[in-house]
Amino acid sequence: MKPDSGLCFEDLQVGDEYRSPGRTVTEADIVIFAGLSGDYNVLHTDAEYMKASLYGERIAHGLLGLSVQHGLLARSMPDRAGERFVGLKWKFKGPIKIGDTLHARARIVAKKDTDEPGWGVVTMERQVLNQRGELVQEGETEHLVSRRLG
Amino acid sequence: MDPLASDRKLYFEDVGIGVVLETPGITLTETHVALFGGLIGDRPADPQAVPELLPLCLSSGLGWRAPQPPLVVLAFMGFEWKFLRPARIGDTIRCVSRSLTKRLMKEGGVVIEERNILNQRDELVQGGKLTLLVAKRPAEGHSPAEGTAS
């Protein structure tokens, strides 16, 4: 990703949509995320304990799902000039189980000016679905994008 | 027989509104960035930059290292988050959090937690509000299986 190239604020339109390929979430993803984050909650790490739970098995960290979604869409959308992530609102709607295949969709829903000349804010709605078409996560992300110079 | 100290957990009834909790710190390294980038399939262009989602992901593990028993979270329902300033490799981040409100429901209770991530200069890097479904203290002699919330 080159921050000095890519689409400018003017090039992005409300209604632009993107869809990512699928990615199967594996046991390795969960184990690596637990190690990296230090979040060893039994929900994600103790298969025996989880047999007695509502889910019957280990589930992925919600933040792993959010992070996988981010990577899937980053590879599916054109680069945006100078982009900075400024905020998000997110809901975890359903569990992600080992072997589930996720894909993500995004749509630009708003563009607005900011106090900083040379920058605009783009708002995107996003959904993460599993292989059964069930919505597992959704939310709204806000990004600062550079305006075209001159 | 006295319960083991290691069995001690915090339930909805134990959540103190407004009590400030601070975690230990963790220094962000190239290894964190490389592992995270490999896991999600997206890396920043600047080799010294830290992806915005990484401090958020590390904050869940920092919470487990804070000096109080773990909160029995049944589900992470959602959150709102702002990215205020970038983190750089070599920064040391820690979390400061407090519960803002709690509301008893049929299955557990909903707690709104304000969480802030600070760097070694006490600057606010990221922060927001998390909505957690927390287990009620079980009746004597029983313990809830985490993940059994409806």
CSV table of C-alpha atoms in Angstrom, one decimal:
chain,number,residue,atom,x,y,z
A,1,MET,CA,0.0,0.0,0.0
A,2,LYS,CA,1.5,3.4,-1.0
A,3,PRO,CA,0.1,6.2,1.1
A,4,ASP,CA,1.0,8.8,-1.5
A,5,SER,CA,-0.9,7.2,-4.4
A,6,GLY,CA,-4.4,5.8,-4.7
A,7,LEU,CA,-7.9,7.1,-5.1
A,8,CYS,CA,-8.5,10.6,-3.7
A,9,PHE,CA,-11.6,11.8,-1.8
A,10,GLU,CA,-13.1,13.1,-5.1
A,11,ASP,CA,-12.8,9.7,-6.7
A,12,LEU,CA,-14.9,7.9,-4.1
A,13,GLN,CA,-18.7,7.9,-4.5
A,14,VAL,CA,-21.5,7.3,-2.1
A,15,GLY,CA,-22.9,3.9,-3.2
A,16,ASP,CA,-19.5,2.4,-4.3
A,17,GLU,CA,-19.6,-1.3,-3.2
A,18,TYR,CA,-16.9,-3.9,-2.6
A,19,ARG,CA,-17.0,-7.6,-1.9
A,20,SER,CA,-14.1,-9.7,-0.7
A,21,PRO,CA,-13.2,-13.3,-1.5
A,22,GLY,CA,-13.8,-15.9,1.2
A,23,ARG,CA,-11.4,-16.9,3.9
A,24,THR,CA,-11.8,-20.0,6.0
A,25,VAL,CA,-11.0,-19.4,9.7
A,26,THR,CA,-8.9,-22.1,11.0
A,27,GLU,CA,-7.8,-23.4,14.5
A,28,ALA,CA,-4.4,-21.9,13.7
A,29,ASP,CA,-5.9,-18.4,13.2
A,30,ILE,CA,-7.5,-18.6,16.7
A,31,VAL,CA,-4.3,-20.0,18.4
A,32,ILE,CA,-2.1,-17.3,16.8
A,33,PHE,CA,-4.5,-14.6,17.7
A,34,ALA,CA,-4.7,-15.8,21.3
A,35,GLY,CA,-0.9,-15.8,21.5
A,36,LEU,CA,-0.5,-12.4,19.9
A,37,SER,CA,-3.2,-10.6,21.9
A,38,GLY,CA,-2.8,-12.5,25.1
A,39,ASP,CA,-6.5,-13.2,25.2
A,40,TYR,CA,-6.8,-16.8,26.3
A,41,ASN,CA,-10.4,-16.7,27.3
A,42,VAL,CA,-11.8,-20.3,27.5
A,43,LEU,CA,-14.3,-19.4,24.8
A,44,HIS,CA,-11.4,-19.6,22.3
A,45,THR,CA,-8.9,-22.0,23.9
A,46,ASP,CA,-10.6,-24.8,25.9
A,47,ALA,CA,-12.4,-27.3,23.6
A,48,GLU,CA,-13.5,-29.5,26.5
A,49,TYR,CA,-15.1,-26.6,28.4
A,50,MET,CA,-16.8,-25.4,25.3
A,51,LYS,CA,-18.5,-28.8,24.7
A,52,ALA,CA,-20.9,-27.9,27.5
A,53,SER,CA,-21.6,-24.4,26.2
A,54,LEU,CA,-24.2,-23.0,23.9
A,55,TYR,CA,-21.7,-23.1,21.0
A,56,GLY,CA,-20.5,-26.7,21.6
A,57,GLU,CA,-17.0,-25.8,20.5
A,58,ARG,CA,-14.3,-23.1,20.6
A,59,ILE,CA,-15.2,-19.9,18.8
A,60,ALA,CA,-13.0,-17.2,17.3
A,61,HIS,CA,-12.3,-13.9,19.1
A,62,GLY,CA,-14.7,-11.2,17.9
A,63,LEU,CA,-11.7,-9.0,17.3
A,64,LEU,CA,-10.1,-11.8,15.1
A,65,GLY,CA,-13.2,-11.6,12.9
A,66,LEU,CA,-12.9,-7.8,12.7
A,67,SER,CA,-9.2,-8.1,11.8
A,68,VAL,CA,-9.8,-10.8,9.2
A,69,GLN,CA,-12.6,-8.7,7.7
A,70,HIS,CA,-10.2,-5.7,7.6
A,71,GLY,CA,-7.5,-7.7,5.7
A,72,LEU,CA,-10.1,-9.2,3.3
A,73,LEU,CA,-11.5,-5.8,2.3
A,74,ALA,CA,-8.1,-4.1,2.2
A,75,ARG,CA,-7.1,-6.5,-0.5
A,76,SER,CA,-10.4,-6.1,-2.3
A,77,MET,CA,-10.6,-2.3,-2.5
A,78,PRO,CA,-8.3,0.1,-4.3
A,79,ASP,CA,-5.8,2.0,-2.2
A,80,ARG,CA,-7.0,5.4,-0.9
A,81,ALA,CA,-4.6,8.3,-0.8
A,82,GLY,CA,-3.2,9.1,2.6
A,83,GLU,CA,-5.9,7.0,4.3
A,84,ARG,CA,-6.2,7.1,8.1
A,85,PHE,CA,-8.7,5.0,10.0
A,86,VAL,CA,-10.4,7.4,12.4
A,87,GLY,CA,-13.3,5.5,14.0
A,88,LEU,CA,-15.6,2.5,13.9
A,89,LYS,CA,-18.9,1.2,15.4
A,90,TRP,CA,-19.1,-2.6,15.4
A,91,LYS,CA,-21.6,-5.3,16.5
A,92,PHE,CA,-20.8,-9.0,17.0
A,93,LYS,CA,-24.0,-10.8,15.8
A,94,GLY,CA,-23.0,-14.4,15.8
A,95,PRO,CA,-20.2,-16.8,16.6
A,96,ILE,CA,-17.4,-17.7,14.2
A,97,LYS,CA,-16.5,-21.4,14.5
A,98,ILE,CA,-13.4,-23.2,13.3
A,99,GLY,CA,-13.9,-24.1,9.6
A,100,ASP,CA,-16.3,-21.2,8.9
A,101,THR,CA,-15.6,-19.4,5.7
A,102,LEU,CA,-16.1,-15.6,5.9
A,103,HIS,CA,-16.4,-13.0,3.3
A,104,ALA,CA,-17.0,-9.2,3.7
A,105,ARG,CA,-18.9,-6.5,1.9
A,106,ALA,CA,-18.6,-2.8,2.2
A,107,ARG,CA,-20.4,0.2,0.8
A,108,ILE,CA,-19.6,3.9,1.0
A,109,VAL,CA,-22.6,5.5,2.7
A,110,ALA,CA,-21.4,9.1,3.3
A,111,LYS,CA,-18.7,11.6,2.5
A,112,LYS,CA,-18.2,14.8,4.4
A,113,ASP,CA,-15.8,17.7,4.8
A,114,THR,CA,-13.6,18.1,7.8
A,115,ASP,CA,-11.9,21.1,9.5
A,116,GLU,CA,-8.6,20.0,7.9
A,117,PRO,CA,-8.3,21.4,4.4
A,118,GLY,CA,-7.0,18.7,2.0
A,119,TRP,CA,-8.9,15.9,3.7
A,120,GLY,CA,-12.4,14.4,3.7
A,121,VAL,CA,-14.1,11.8,5.8
A,122,VAL,CA,-15.6,8.7,4.1
A,123,THR,CA,-18.0,6.4,6.0
A,124,MET,CA,-18.5,2.8,5.0
A,125,GLU,CA,-21.0,0.2,6.1
A,126,ARG,CA,-19.6,-3.3,6.4
A,127,GLN,CA,-21.0,-6.8,6.8
A,128,VAL,CA,-19.2,-10.1,7.5
A,129,LEU,CA,-21.1,-13.2,6.4
A,130,ASN,CA,-20.3,-16.9,6.8
A,131,GLN,CA,-20.7,-19.7,4.3
A,132,ARG,CA,-24.5,-20.1,5.2
A,133,GLY,CA,-25.1,-16.4,4.4
A,134,GLU,CA,-25.5,-15.6,8.1
A,135,LEU,CA,-24.5,-12.1,9.3
A,136,VAL,CA,-21.8,-12.7,11.9
A,137,GLN,CA,-20.5,-9.1,12.3
A,138,GLU,CA,-21.4,-5.6,11.0
A,139,GLY,CA,-20.5,-2.1,11.5
A,140,GLU,CA,-19.6,1.3,10.2
A,141,THR,CA,-16.0,2.6,9.7
A,142,GLU,CA,-14.8,6.1,9.2
A,143,HIS,CA,-11.7,7.0,7.2
A,144,LEU,CA,-9.8,10.2,6.5
A,145,VAL,CA,-8.9,10.4,2.8
A,146,SER,CA,-6.6,12.9,1.1
A,147,ARG,CA,-8.2,15.4,-1.4
A,148,ARG,CA,-6.6,15.8,-4.8
A,149,LEU,CA,-3.9,18.6,-4.7
A,150,GLY,CA,-4.3,21.7,-6.8
B,1,MET,CA,-13.3,-26.3,52.3
B,2,ASP,CA,-12.3,-22.8,51.3
B,3,PRO,CA,-12.4,-22.1,47.5
B,4,LEU,CA,-9.1,-21.7,45.8
B,5,ALA,CA,-8.0,-18.1,45.3
B,6,SER,CA,-7.5,-19.0,41.6
B,7,ASP,CA,-11.2,-19.8,41.3
B,8,ARG,CA,-12.1,-16.2,42.1
B,9,LYS,CA,-14.0,-14.5,39.3
B,10,LEU,CA,-15.9,-11.3,39.0
B,11,TYR,CA,-19.6,-11.4,38.1
B,12,PHE,CA,-22.2,-8.8,37.2
B,13,GLU,CA,-22.9,-8.1,40.9
B,14,ASP,CA,-19.2,-7.3,41.5
B,15,VAL,CA,-18.8,-4.7,38.7
B,16,GLY,CA,-18.1,-1.4,40.3
B,17,ILE,CA,-19.3,1.7,38.4
B,18,GLY,CA,-16.7,4.3,37.9
B,19,VAL,CA,-13.8,2.3,39.5
B,20,VAL,CA,-10.7,2.9,37.3
B,21,LEU,CA,-8.6,-0.1,36.4
B,22,GLU,CA,-5.2,0.1,34.8
B,23,THR,CA,-3.3,-2.7,33.0
B,24,PRO,CA,0.4,-3.3,32.7
B,25,GLY,CA,2.0,-2.0,29.6
B,26,ILE,CA,3.3,-3.8,26.5
B,27,THR,CA,6.0,-2.5,24.1
B,28,LEU,CA,5.0,-2.7,20.4
B,29,THR,CA,7.6,-4.4,18.3
B,30,GLU,CA,8.3,-5.2,14.7
B,31,THR,CA,7.4,-8.8,15.6
B,32,HIS,CA,3.9,-7.8,16.7
B,33,VAL,CA,3.4,-5.9,13.4
B,34,ALA,CA,4.8,-8.8,11.3
B,35,LEU,CA,2.6,-11.4,13.0
B,36,PHE,CA,-0.5,-9.3,12.8
B,37,GLY,CA,0.2,-8.4,9.2
B,38,GLY,CA,0.7,-12.0,8.3
B,39,LEU,CA,-2.4,-13.1,10.1
B,40,ILE,CA,-4.8,-10.6,8.4
B,41,GLY,CA,-3.0,-10.3,5.1
B,42,ASP,CA,-2.4,-6.5,5.2
B,43,ARG,CA,0.7,-4.5,6.2
B,44,PRO,CA,1.3,-0.8,6.4
B,45,ALA,CA,3.5,0.8,3.8
B,46,ASP,CA,5.6,2.5,6.5
B,47,PRO,CA,7.7,-0.2,8.3
B,48,GLN,CA,7.6,1.8,11.5
B,49,ALA,CA,3.9,2.2,11.5
B,50,VAL,CA,1.6,0.1,13.7
B,51,PRO,CA,-1.7,-1.0,12.1
B,52,GLU,CA,-4.6,0.8,13.8
B,53,LEU,CA,-6.3,-2.4,14.8
B,54,LEU,CA,-3.3,-3.9,16.6
B,55,PRO,CA,-3.4,-1.8,19.8
B,56,LEU,CA,-7.2,-2.6,20.0
B,57,CYS,CA,-6.4,-6.3,19.7
B,58,LEU,CA,-3.7,-6.2,22.3
B,59,SER,CA,-5.9,-4.4,24.7
B,60,SER,CA,-8.0,-7.5,25.4
B,61,GLY,CA,-5.0,-9.5,26.5
B,62,LEU,CA,-3.8,-6.5,28.6
B,63,GLY,CA,-7.1,-6.7,30.5
B,64,TRP,CA,-6.3,-10.3,31.5
B,65,ARG,CA,-3.1,-9.1,33.1
B,66,ALA,CA,-4.7,-6.4,35.2
B,67,PRO,CA,-4.5,-7.1,39.0
B,68,GLN,CA,-8.0,-8.2,39.6
B,69,PRO,CA,-9.9,-11.5,39.0
B,70,PRO,CA,-11.3,-12.0,35.5
B,71,LEU,CA,-14.8,-10.8,34.7
B,72,VAL,CA,-17.0,-13.6,33.5
B,73,VAL,CA,-17.9,-12.2,30.0
B,74,LEU,CA,-20.6,-14.3,28.3
B,75,ALA,CA,-20.4,-12.3,25.0
B,76,PHE,CA,-18.7,-9.2,23.6
B,77,MET,CA,-21.7,-7.6,22.0
B,78,GLY,CA,-20.2,-4.6,20.3
B,79,PHE,CA,-18.3,-1.4,20.7
B,80,GLU,CA,-17.5,2.1,19.4
B,81,TRP,CA,-14.0,3.2,18.9
B,82,LYS,CA,-11.9,6.2,17.9
B,83,PHE,CA,-8.3,6.1,16.6
B,84,LEU,CA,-6.8,9.4,17.8
B,85,ARG,CA,-3.1,9.2,17.1
B,86,PRO,CA,-0.9,6.6,15.4
B,87,ALA,CA,1.2,4.2,17.4
B,88,ARG,CA,4.8,3.6,16.4
B,89,ILE,CA,7.1,0.6,16.9
B,90,GLY,CA,8.8,1.1,20.2
B,91,ASP,CA,5.8,2.7,21.9
B,92,THR,CA,4.6,1.1,25.1
B,93,ILE,CA,0.8,1.0,25.5
B,94,ARG,CA,-1.4,0.3,28.4
B,95,CYS,CA,-5.2,0.4,29.1
B,96,VAL,CA,-7.2,2.4,31.5
B,97,SER,CA,-10.8,1.4,31.8
B,98,ARG,CA,-13.9,1.9,34.0
B,99,SER,CA,-17.4,0.6,33.9
B,100,LEU,CA,-19.9,3.4,33.1
B,101,THR,CA,-23.3,1.6,33.5
B,102,LYS,CA,-24.7,-1.8,34.2
B,103,ARG,CA,-28.2,-3.2,33.6
B,104,LEU,CA,-29.5,-6.5,34.8
B,105,MET,CA,-31.1,-8.7,32.1
B,106,LYS,CA,-32.7,-12.1,32.3
B,107,GLU,CA,-29.5,-13.9,31.3
B,108,GLY,CA,-26.7,-12.0,32.9
B,109,GLY,CA,-26.3,-8.2,32.7
B,110,VAL,CA,-25.1,-5.7,30.2
B,111,VAL,CA,-22.1,-3.6,31.2
B,112,ILE,CA,-20.8,-0.6,29.2
B,113,GLU,CA,-17.0,-0.2,29.7
B,114,GLU,CA,-15.1,2.8,28.7
B,115,ARG,CA,-11.6,1.7,27.6
B,116,ASN,CA,-8.7,4.0,26.7
B,117,ILE,CA,-5.3,3.0,25.3
B,118,LEU,CA,-2.4,5.3,26.4
B,119,ASN,CA,1.2,5.4,25.3
B,120,GLN,CA,4.3,6.0,27.4
B,121,ARG,CA,3.8,9.8,27.1
B,122,ASP,CA,0.3,9.3,28.6
B,123,GLU,CA,-1.2,10.4,25.2
B,124,LEU,CA,-4.5,8.9,24.3
B,125,VAL,CA,-3.8,6.6,21.3
B,126,GLN,CA,-7.3,5.0,20.9
B,127,GLY,CA,-10.4,4.7,23.0
B,128,GLY,CA,-14.1,3.9,23.1
B,129,LYS,CA,-16.9,2.1,24.8
B,130,LEU,CA,-17.5,-1.7,24.8
B,131,THR,CA,-20.8,-3.4,25.5
B,132,LEU,CA,-20.3,-6.7,27.4
B,133,LEU,CA,-22.8,-9.3,28.5
B,134,VAL,CA,-21.6,-10.4,31.9
B,135,ALA,CA,-22.7,-13.5,33.9
B,136,LYS,CA,-24.7,-13.2,37.1
B,137,ARG,CA,-23.1,-14.9,40.1
B,138,PRO,CA,-24.4,-18.5,40.1
B,139,ALA,CA,-26.3,-20.0,43.0
B,140,GLU,CA,-24.1,-21.7,45.5
B,141,GLY,CA,-22.6,-24.9,44.2
B,142,HIS,CA,-23.2,-24.2,40.6
B,143,SER,CA,-21.0,-22.4,38.0
B,144,PRO,CA,-22.2,-21.1,34.6
B,145,ALA,CA,-20.5,-22.4,31.5
B,146,GLU,CA,-19.3,-19.4,29.7
B,147,GLY,CA,-21.0,-19.0,26.4
B,148,THR,CA,-24.4,-20.3,27.6
B,149,ALA,CA,-26.1,-16.9,27.4
B,150,SER,CA,-29.1,-16.8,25.2
